[in-house]
Amino acid sequence: IMNMVRSMLKAKQLPKYFWGEVASTAAYILNRCPSKRLEGVTPEEVWSNNKPDVSHLRLFGSMGYKHVPEQLRRKLDDKGEKMILLGYHPTGGYKLFNPISKQIVVSRDVMLDESKGWNSESNKDEQYSQVIIDSVDAETNEDQNEESGGACTSNALRRSQRDTRIPGRLKGFEMISDVDVNEDRDIVHFALFSETEPVTFEEAILNSKWVDSMKDELRSIEKNQVWELVTLPKETNQSKVGL
């Protein structure tokens, strides 16, 4: 994953402090790519038993314009804010970076131009607040790891002598001990456990976030009167769906 992260950052000339978001995006994409080890099946399909939808995937680092609602702008303000595509949110929206406010936002109402990207040369010294906090934590953790190195080594040796029972759902995967994984060990787990979107209505109603999102959409449709009440045809194979 880190090889992919380096390539993505380099290709779009993005600052290194985006590596965390890019790693999550790389895992999201790899989950939806056919794997030789899985005989051409995607990891997402093996995990959820559903073929992933990739129609929403766009070129990483593309320039985009997020729509600004009328209530949040004045008459002469721009209708869109310039954004940079960083990744995908579990609820279905795009994760976008605002180079002006230095914040990452999630939105579905965005137009992306895959032929354009962000020129980061003029923003080398500018980072969003989350990155600054993360860098301080990283330095603290480094010092703690140096002090407790001996204890970690002895614990790792004790764990390696135990017999591990592999869960049934993971028998198709190659299991590797954490001790044998390189310095990127915290990131290799992203591909297996990253959140996924529900594929069917039955799956969506099990998640309160999706239910709230559907209710908001229905309220918006009703408010704007963009619907027409019709009688359900008697001779149809389709069933009614309600919240």
PDB file of C-alpha atoms in Angstrom:
ATOM      1  CA  ILE A   1       0.000   0.000   0.000  1.00  0.00           C
ATOM      2  CA  MET A   2       2.794   2.444   0.841  1.00  0.00           C
ATOM      3  CA  ASN A   3       4.318   1.956  -2.615  1.00  0.00           C
ATOM      4  CA  MET A   4       0.970   2.975  -4.062  1.00  0.00           C
ATOM      5  CA  VAL A   5       0.762   5.934  -1.667  1.00  0.00           C
ATOM      6  CA  ARG A   6       4.167   7.215  -2.751  1.00  0.00           C
ATOM      7  CA  SER A   7       3.217   6.895  -6.419  1.00  0.00           C
ATOM      8  CA  MET A   8      -0.095   8.723  -5.931  1.00  0.00           C
ATOM      9  CA  LEU A   9       1.517  11.591  -4.028  1.00  0.00           C
ATOM     10  CA  LYS A  10       4.324  11.893  -6.580  1.00  0.00           C
ATOM     11  CA  ALA A  11       2.047  11.715  -9.623  1.00  0.00           C
ATOM     12  CA  LYS A  12      -0.168  14.541  -8.372  1.00  0.00           C
ATOM     13  CA  GLN A  13       2.661  16.482  -6.660  1.00  0.00           C
ATOM     14  CA  LEU A  14       0.750  16.492  -3.385  1.00  0.00           C
ATOM     15  CA  PRO A  15       2.401  17.217  -0.002  1.00  0.00           C
ATOM     16  CA  LYS A  16       3.497  14.231   2.076  1.00  0.00           C
ATOM     17  CA  TYR A  17       1.249  15.217   4.982  1.00  0.00           C
ATOM     18  CA  PHE A  18      -1.684  13.778   3.005  1.00  0.00           C
ATOM     19  CA  TRP A  19      -0.219  10.259   3.313  1.00  0.00           C
ATOM     20  CA  GLY A  20      -2.849   9.067   5.818  1.00  0.00           C
ATOM     21  CA  GLU A  21      -5.792  10.016   3.619  1.00  0.00           C
ATOM     22  CA  VAL A  22      -4.012   8.653   0.547  1.00  0.00           C
ATOM     23  CA  ALA A  23      -3.325   5.327   2.303  1.00  0.00           C
ATOM     24  CA  SER A  24      -7.032   4.987   3.090  1.00  0.00           C
ATOM     25  CA  THR A  25      -7.882   5.762  -0.553  1.00  0.00           C
ATOM     26  CA  ALA A  26      -5.308   3.263  -1.825  1.00  0.00           C
ATOM     27  CA  ALA A  27      -6.814   0.532   0.380  1.00  0.00           C
ATOM     28  CA  TYR A  28     -10.310   1.458  -0.819  1.00  0.00           C
ATOM     29  CA  ILE A  29      -9.229   1.100  -4.463  1.00  0.00           C
ATOM     30  CA  LEU A  30      -7.264  -2.129  -3.941  1.00  0.00           C
ATOM     31  CA  ASN A  31     -10.283  -3.687  -2.237  1.00  0.00           C
ATOM     32  CA  ARG A  32     -12.167  -3.218  -5.485  1.00  0.00           C
ATOM     33  CA  CYS A  33      -9.475  -4.553  -7.833  1.00  0.00           C
ATOM     34  CA  PRO A  34      -9.324  -8.231  -8.919  1.00  0.00           C
ATOM     35  CA  SER A  35      -6.609 -10.188  -7.114  1.00  0.00           C
ATOM     36  CA  LYS A  36      -4.543 -13.083  -8.489  1.00  0.00           C
ATOM     37  CA  ARG A  37      -4.431 -14.657  -5.028  1.00  0.00           C
ATOM     38  CA  LEU A  38      -8.227 -14.645  -4.971  1.00  0.00           C
ATOM     39  CA  GLU A  39      -8.493 -16.080  -8.503  1.00  0.00           C
ATOM     40  CA  GLY A  40      -9.589 -12.822 -10.092  1.00  0.00           C
ATOM     41  CA  VAL A  41     -12.121 -11.907  -7.410  1.00  0.00           C
ATOM     42  CA  THR A  42     -11.926  -8.594  -5.553  1.00  0.00           C
ATOM     43  CA  PRO A  43     -11.210  -8.583  -1.780  1.00  0.00           C
ATOM     44  CA  GLU A  44     -14.427  -6.612  -1.259  1.00  0.00           C
ATOM     45  CA  GLU A  45     -16.507  -9.357  -2.895  1.00  0.00           C
ATOM     46  CA  VAL A  46     -14.805 -12.061  -0.812  1.00  0.00           C
ATOM     47  CA  TRP A  47     -15.480 -10.106   2.368  1.00  0.00           C
ATOM     48  CA  SER A  48     -19.073  -8.987   1.725  1.00  0.00           C
ATOM     49  CA  ASN A  49     -20.253 -11.545  -0.878  1.00  0.00           C
ATOM     50  CA  ASN A  50     -21.288  -8.609  -3.077  1.00  0.00           C
ATOM     51  CA  LYS A  51     -19.648  -7.305  -6.228  1.00  0.00           C
ATOM     52  CA  PRO A  52     -18.443  -3.744  -5.559  1.00  0.00           C
ATOM     53  CA  ASP A  53     -19.738  -0.815  -7.595  1.00  0.00           C
ATOM     54  CA  VAL A  54     -16.840   1.192  -9.065  1.00  0.00           C
ATOM     55  CA  SER A  55     -18.833   3.625 -11.203  1.00  0.00           C
ATOM     56  CA  HIS A  56     -18.150   6.432  -8.708  1.00  0.00           C
ATOM     57  CA  LEU A  57     -14.353   6.100  -8.810  1.00  0.00           C
ATOM     58  CA  ARG A  58     -12.541   9.139 -10.182  1.00  0.00           C
ATOM     59  CA  LEU A  59      -8.915  10.065 -10.851  1.00  0.00           C
ATOM     60  CA  PHE A  60      -7.135  10.721  -7.554  1.00  0.00           C
ATOM     61  CA  GLY A  61      -6.040  14.333  -7.012  1.00  0.00           C
ATOM     62  CA  SER A  62      -8.468  15.746  -9.578  1.00  0.00           C
ATOM     63  CA  MET A  63      -9.660  19.319  -9.278  1.00  0.00           C
ATOM     64  CA  GLY A  64     -13.323  19.708  -8.421  1.00  0.00           C
ATOM     65  CA  TYR A  65     -15.940  22.287  -7.547  1.00  0.00           C
ATOM     66  CA  LYS A  66     -18.216  21.621  -4.591  1.00  0.00           C
ATOM     67  CA  HIS A  67     -21.632  23.237  -4.792  1.00  0.00           C
ATOM     68  CA  VAL A  68     -22.304  25.935  -2.187  1.00  0.00           C
ATOM     69  CA  PRO A  69     -25.975  25.970  -1.110  1.00  0.00           C
ATOM     70  CA  GLU A  70     -27.866  29.193  -1.756  1.00  0.00           C
ATOM     71  CA  GLN A  71     -28.410  29.658   1.974  1.00  0.00           C
ATOM     72  CA  LEU A  72     -24.638  29.815   2.585  1.00  0.00           C
ATOM     73  CA  ARG A  73     -23.669  32.364  -0.074  1.00  0.00           C
ATOM     74  CA  ARG A  74     -24.456  35.927  -1.069  1.00  0.00           C
ATOM     75  CA  LYS A  75     -25.674  37.060  -4.465  1.00  0.00           C
ATOM     76  CA  LEU A  76     -22.204  37.698  -5.913  1.00  0.00           C
ATOM     77  CA  ASP A  77     -20.446  34.767  -4.247  1.00  0.00           C
ATOM     78  CA  ASP A  78     -19.254  31.825  -6.318  1.00  0.00           C
ATOM     79  CA  LYS A  79     -21.672  28.913  -6.561  1.00  0.00           C
ATOM     80  CA  GLY A  80     -18.834  26.430  -6.146  1.00  0.00           C
ATOM     81  CA  GLU A  81     -15.715  26.016  -4.009  1.00  0.00           C
ATOM     82  CA  LYS A  82     -12.489  24.690  -5.494  1.00  0.00           C
ATOM     83  CA  MET A  83     -11.629  21.286  -4.027  1.00  0.00           C
ATOM     84  CA  ILE A  84      -9.089  18.482  -4.447  1.00  0.00           C
ATOM     85  CA  LEU A  85     -10.283  14.865  -4.573  1.00  0.00           C
ATOM     86  CA  LEU A  86      -8.575  12.840  -1.826  1.00  0.00           C
ATOM     87  CA  GLY A  87     -10.785   9.785  -1.488  1.00  0.00           C
ATOM     88  CA  TYR A  88     -14.161   8.270  -0.715  1.00  0.00           C
ATOM     89  CA  HIS A  89     -16.356   8.323   2.378  1.00  0.00           C
ATOM     90  CA  PRO A  90     -18.208   5.206   3.650  1.00  0.00           C
ATOM     91  CA  THR A  91     -21.553   7.030   3.293  1.00  0.00           C
ATOM     92  CA  GLY A  92     -20.990   7.414  -0.441  1.00  0.00           C
ATOM     93  CA  GLY A  93     -19.650  10.967  -0.719  1.00  0.00           C
ATOM     94  CA  TYR A  94     -16.267  12.172  -1.897  1.00  0.00           C
ATOM     95  CA  LYS A  95     -13.554  13.250   0.553  1.00  0.00           C
ATOM     96  CA  LEU A  96     -12.357  16.654  -0.649  1.00  0.00           C
ATOM     97  CA  PHE A  97      -9.600  19.002   0.484  1.00  0.00           C
ATOM     98  CA  ASN A  98     -10.287  22.735   0.497  1.00  0.00           C
ATOM     99  CA  PRO A  99      -6.940  24.463  -0.262  1.00  0.00           C
ATOM    100  CA  ILE A 100      -8.298  27.773   1.073  1.00  0.00           C
ATOM    101  CA  SER A 101      -9.682  26.706   4.471  1.00  0.00           C
ATOM    102  CA  LYS A 102      -7.230  23.756   4.790  1.00  0.00           C
ATOM    103  CA  GLN A 103     -10.085  21.431   5.775  1.00  0.00           C
ATOM    104  CA  ILE A 104     -11.236  18.049   4.518  1.00  0.00           C
ATOM    105  CA  VAL A 105     -14.957  17.879   3.779  1.00  0.00           C
ATOM    106  CA  VAL A 106     -17.330  15.199   2.505  1.00  0.00           C
ATOM    107  CA  SER A 107     -19.791  15.956  -0.280  1.00  0.00           C
ATOM    108  CA  ARG A 108     -21.700  14.263  -3.087  1.00  0.00           C
ATOM    109  CA  ASP A 109     -22.635  17.501  -4.840  1.00  0.00           C
ATOM    110  CA  VAL A 110     -19.346  18.086  -6.647  1.00  0.00           C
ATOM    111  CA  MET A 111     -18.203  18.345 -10.266  1.00  0.00           C
ATOM    112  CA  LEU A 112     -14.753  16.829 -10.898  1.00  0.00           C
ATOM    113  CA  ASP A 113     -12.369  17.718 -13.716  1.00  0.00           C
ATOM    114  CA  GLU A 114      -9.972  14.782 -14.088  1.00  0.00           C
ATOM    115  CA  SER A 115      -7.801  16.764 -16.523  1.00  0.00           C
ATOM    116  CA  LYS A 116      -6.790  19.271 -13.836  1.00  0.00           C
ATOM    117  CA  GLY A 117      -4.956  18.888 -10.520  1.00  0.00           C
ATOM    118  CA  TRP A 118      -3.715  21.014  -7.641  1.00  0.00           C
ATOM    119  CA  ASN A 119      -0.437  22.924  -7.920  1.00  0.00           C
ATOM    120  CA  SER A 120       1.004  22.355  -4.459  1.00  0.00           C
ATOM    121  CA  GLU A 121       4.255  24.264  -5.082  1.00  0.00           C
ATOM    122  CA  SER A 122       2.727  27.445  -3.651  1.00  0.00           C
ATOM    123  CA  ASN A 123       1.345  25.568  -0.625  1.00  0.00           C
ATOM    124  CA  LYS A 124       4.416  23.671   0.570  1.00  0.00           C
ATOM    125  CA  ASP A 125       4.459  25.201   4.064  1.00  0.00           C
ATOM    126  CA  GLU A 126       0.687  25.099   4.593  1.00  0.00           C
ATOM    127  CA  GLN A 127      -0.840  22.139   6.411  1.00  0.00           C
ATOM    128  CA  TYR A 128      -4.252  21.543   7.878  1.00  0.00           C
ATOM    129  CA  SER A 129      -4.507  21.353  11.670  1.00  0.00           C
ATOM    130  CA  GLN A 130      -4.986  17.576  11.856  1.00  0.00           C
ATOM    131  CA  VAL A 131      -1.559  16.983  10.325  1.00  0.00           C
ATOM    132  CA  ILE A 132       0.178  19.205  12.881  1.00  0.00           C
ATOM    133  CA  ILE A 133      -1.422  17.245  15.732  1.00  0.00           C
ATOM    134  CA  ASP A 134      -0.482  13.938  14.136  1.00  0.00           C
ATOM    135  CA  SER A 135       3.166  14.982  13.753  1.00  0.00           C
ATOM    136  CA  VAL A 136       3.441  15.816  17.462  1.00  0.00           C
ATOM    137  CA  ASP A 137       1.888  12.473  18.409  1.00  0.00           C
ATOM    138  CA  ALA A 138       4.297  10.666  16.096  1.00  0.00           C
ATOM    139  CA  GLU A 139       7.337  12.198  17.816  1.00  0.00           C
ATOM    140  CA  THR A 140       5.971  11.261  21.241  1.00  0.00           C
ATOM    141  CA  ASN A 141       5.286   7.688  20.147  1.00  0.00           C
ATOM    142  CA  GLU A 142       8.803   7.381  18.706  1.00  0.00           C
ATOM    143  CA  ASP A 143      10.362   8.254  22.059  1.00  0.00           C
ATOM    144  CA  GLN A 144       8.071   5.826  23.885  1.00  0.00           C
ATOM    145  CA  ASN A 145       8.871   3.032  21.436  1.00  0.00           C
ATOM    146  CA  GLU A 146      12.626   3.493  21.969  1.00  0.00           C
ATOM    147  CA  GLU A 147      12.213   3.243  25.748  1.00  0.00           C
ATOM    148  CA  SER A 148      10.008   0.144  25.608  1.00  0.00           C
ATOM    149  CA  GLY A 149      11.830  -1.660  22.801  1.00  0.00           C
ATOM    150  CA  GLY A 150      13.057  -4.506  25.014  1.00  0.00           C
ATOM    151  CA  ALA A 151       9.608  -5.198  26.438  1.00  0.00           C
ATOM    152  CA  CYS A 152       8.036  -5.281  22.956  1.00  0.00           C
ATOM    153  CA  THR A 153      10.635  -7.770  21.738  1.00  0.00           C
ATOM    154  CA  SER A 154      10.029 -10.188  24.603  1.00  0.00           C
ATOM    155  CA  ASN A 155       6.239  -9.949  24.154  1.00  0.00           C
ATOM    156  CA  ALA A 156       6.592 -10.664  20.428  1.00  0.00           C
ATOM    157  CA  LEU A 157       8.676 -13.771  21.128  1.00  0.00           C
ATOM    158  CA  ARG A 158       6.087 -15.077  23.581  1.00  0.00           C
ATOM    159  CA  ARG A 159       3.252 -14.530  21.081  1.00  0.00           C
ATOM    160  CA  SER A 160       5.104 -16.304  18.286  1.00  0.00           C
ATOM    161  CA  GLN A 161       5.164 -19.561  20.302  1.00  0.00           C
ATOM    162  CA  ARG A 162       1.385 -19.724  20.648  1.00  0.00           C
ATOM    163  CA  ASP A 163      -0.883 -21.724  18.342  1.00  0.00           C
ATOM    164  CA  THR A 164      -3.274 -19.446  16.460  1.00  0.00           C
ATOM    165  CA  ARG A 165      -6.672 -20.662  15.282  1.00  0.00           C
ATOM    166  CA  ILE A 166      -7.714 -18.977  12.041  1.00  0.00           C
ATOM    167  CA  PRO A 167     -11.397 -17.872  11.853  1.00  0.00           C
ATOM    168  CA  GLY A 168     -13.425 -19.627   9.172  1.00  0.00           C
ATOM    169  CA  ARG A 169     -14.040 -16.436   7.173  1.00  0.00           C
ATOM    170  CA  LEU A 170     -10.269 -15.866   6.822  1.00  0.00           C
ATOM    171  CA  LYS A 171      -9.210 -19.350   5.680  1.00  0.00           C
ATOM    172  CA  GLY A 172      -8.898 -18.115   2.102  1.00  0.00           C
ATOM    173  CA  PHE A 173      -6.292 -15.544   3.122  1.00  0.00           C
ATOM    174  CA  GLU A 174      -2.587 -15.922   3.764  1.00  0.00           C
ATOM    175  CA  MET A 175      -1.994 -15.180   7.446  1.00  0.00           C
ATOM    176  CA  ILE A 176       1.192 -13.283   8.337  1.00  0.00           C
ATOM    177  CA  SER A 177       2.405 -12.578  11.861  1.00  0.00           C
ATOM    178  CA  ASP A 178       2.688  -8.912  12.868  1.00  0.00           C
ATOM    179  CA  VAL A 179       6.319  -9.608  13.773  1.00  0.00           C
ATOM    180  CA  ASP A 180       7.108 -10.430  10.127  1.00  0.00           C
ATOM    181  CA  VAL A 181       5.457  -7.302   8.706  1.00  0.00           C
ATOM    182  CA  ASN A 182       7.654  -4.270   7.902  1.00  0.00           C
ATOM    183  CA  GLU A 183       7.391  -0.771   9.337  1.00  0.00           C
ATOM    184  CA  ASP A 184       4.125  -0.208   7.459  1.00  0.00           C
ATOM    185  CA  ARG A 185       2.354  -2.861   9.557  1.00  0.00           C
ATOM    186  CA  ASP A 186      -0.370  -0.478  10.799  1.00  0.00           C
ATOM    187  CA  ILE A 187      -1.471   0.273   7.243  1.00  0.00           C
ATOM    188  CA  VAL A 188      -1.642  -3.228   5.773  1.00  0.00           C
ATOM    189  CA  HIS A 189      -4.790  -3.910   7.797  1.00  0.00           C
ATOM    190  CA  PHE A 190      -6.732  -1.114   6.086  1.00  0.00           C
ATOM    191  CA  ALA A 191      -7.515  -3.152   2.962  1.00  0.00           C
ATOM    192  CA  LEU A 192      -9.296  -5.873   4.929  1.00  0.00           C
ATOM    193  CA  PHE A 193     -11.241  -3.785   7.414  1.00  0.00           C
ATOM    194  CA  SER A 194     -12.046  -0.555   5.555  1.00  0.00           C
ATOM    195  CA  GLU A 195     -15.735   0.361   5.679  1.00  0.00           C
ATOM    196  CA  THR A 196     -17.961  -0.524   2.746  1.00  0.00           C
ATOM    197  CA  GLU A 197     -21.181   0.844   1.324  1.00  0.00           C
ATOM    198  CA  PRO A 198     -24.424  -1.161   1.518  1.00  0.00           C
ATOM    199  CA  VAL A 199     -25.473  -2.629  -1.822  1.00  0.00           C
ATOM    200  CA  THR A 200     -29.160  -3.344  -1.160  1.00  0.00           C
ATOM    201  CA  PHE A 201     -31.957  -1.487   0.634  1.00  0.00           C
ATOM    202  CA  GLU A 202     -32.087  -4.236   3.264  1.00  0.00           C
ATOM    203  CA  GLU A 203     -28.425  -3.620   4.095  1.00  0.00           C
ATOM    204  CA  ALA A 204     -28.860   0.166   4.161  1.00  0.00           C
ATOM    205  CA  ILE A 205     -31.706   0.179   6.705  1.00  0.00           C
ATOM    206  CA  LEU A 206     -29.494  -1.650   9.198  1.00  0.00           C
ATOM    207  CA  ASN A 207     -27.299   1.457   9.461  1.00  0.00           C
ATOM    208  CA  SER A 208     -28.795   4.523  11.170  1.00  0.00           C
ATOM    209  CA  LYS A 209     -26.604   6.865   9.113  1.00  0.00           C
ATOM    210  CA  TRP A 210     -28.068   5.574   5.856  1.00  0.00           C
ATOM    211  CA  VAL A 211     -31.612   5.692   7.236  1.00  0.00           C
ATOM    212  CA  ASP A 212     -31.131   9.335   8.291  1.00  0.00           C
ATOM    213  CA  SER A 213     -29.665  10.126   4.882  1.00  0.00           C
ATOM    214  CA  MET A 214     -32.652   8.548   3.099  1.00  0.00           C
ATOM    215  CA  LYS A 215     -35.103  10.444   5.322  1.00  0.00           C
ATOM    216  CA  ASP A 216     -33.314  13.735   4.597  1.00  0.00           C
ATOM    217  CA  GLU A 217     -33.518  13.013   0.879  1.00  0.00           C
ATOM    218  CA  LEU A 218     -37.242  12.218   1.105  1.00  0.00           C
ATOM    219  CA  ARG A 219     -37.891  15.436   3.065  1.00  0.00           C
ATOM    220  CA  SER A 220     -35.989  17.390   0.428  1.00  0.00           C
ATOM    221  CA  ILE A 221     -38.011  15.780  -2.387  1.00  0.00           C
ATOM    222  CA  GLU A 222     -41.267  16.551  -0.582  1.00  0.00           C
ATOM    223  CA  LYS A 223     -40.223  20.136   0.190  1.00  0.00           C
ATOM    224  CA  ASN A 224     -39.251  20.888  -3.410  1.00  0.00           C
ATOM    225  CA  GLN A 225     -42.343  19.079  -4.761  1.00  0.00           C
ATOM    226  CA  VAL A 226     -40.359  17.129  -7.324  1.00  0.00           C
ATOM    227  CA  TRP A 227     -42.620  14.090  -7.128  1.00  0.00           C
ATOM    228  CA  GLU A 228     -45.965  12.903  -8.403  1.00  0.00           C
ATOM    229  CA  LEU A 229     -48.267  10.537  -6.523  1.00  0.00           C
ATOM    230  CA  VAL A 230     -49.308   7.588  -8.684  1.00  0.00           C
ATOM    231  CA  THR A 231     -51.119   4.306  -8.120  1.00  0.00           C
ATOM    232  CA  LEU A 232     -48.935   1.225  -7.869  1.00  0.00           C
ATOM    233  CA  PRO A 233     -49.631  -1.006 -10.908  1.00  0.00           C
ATOM    234  CA  LYS A 234     -51.353  -4.255  -9.968  1.00  0.00           C
ATOM    235  CA  GLU A 235     -49.464  -6.366 -12.488  1.00  0.00           C
ATOM    236  CA  THR A 236     -45.877  -5.773 -11.493  1.00  0.00           C
ATOM    237  CA  ASN A 237     -42.995  -7.821 -10.151  1.00  0.00           C
ATOM    238  CA  GLN A 238     -41.715  -4.890  -8.102  1.00  0.00           C
ATOM    239  CA  SER A 239     -42.542  -4.582  -4.416  1.00  0.00           C
ATOM    240  CA  LYS A 240     -43.172  -1.429  -2.402  1.00  0.00           C
ATOM    241  CA  VAL A 241     -40.328  -0.011  -0.338  1.00  0.00           C
ATOM    242  CA  GLY A 242     -40.920   2.223   2.681  1.00  0.00           C
ATOM    243  CA  LEU A 243     -39.067   3.734   5.616  1.00  0.00           C
TER     244      LEU A 243
END
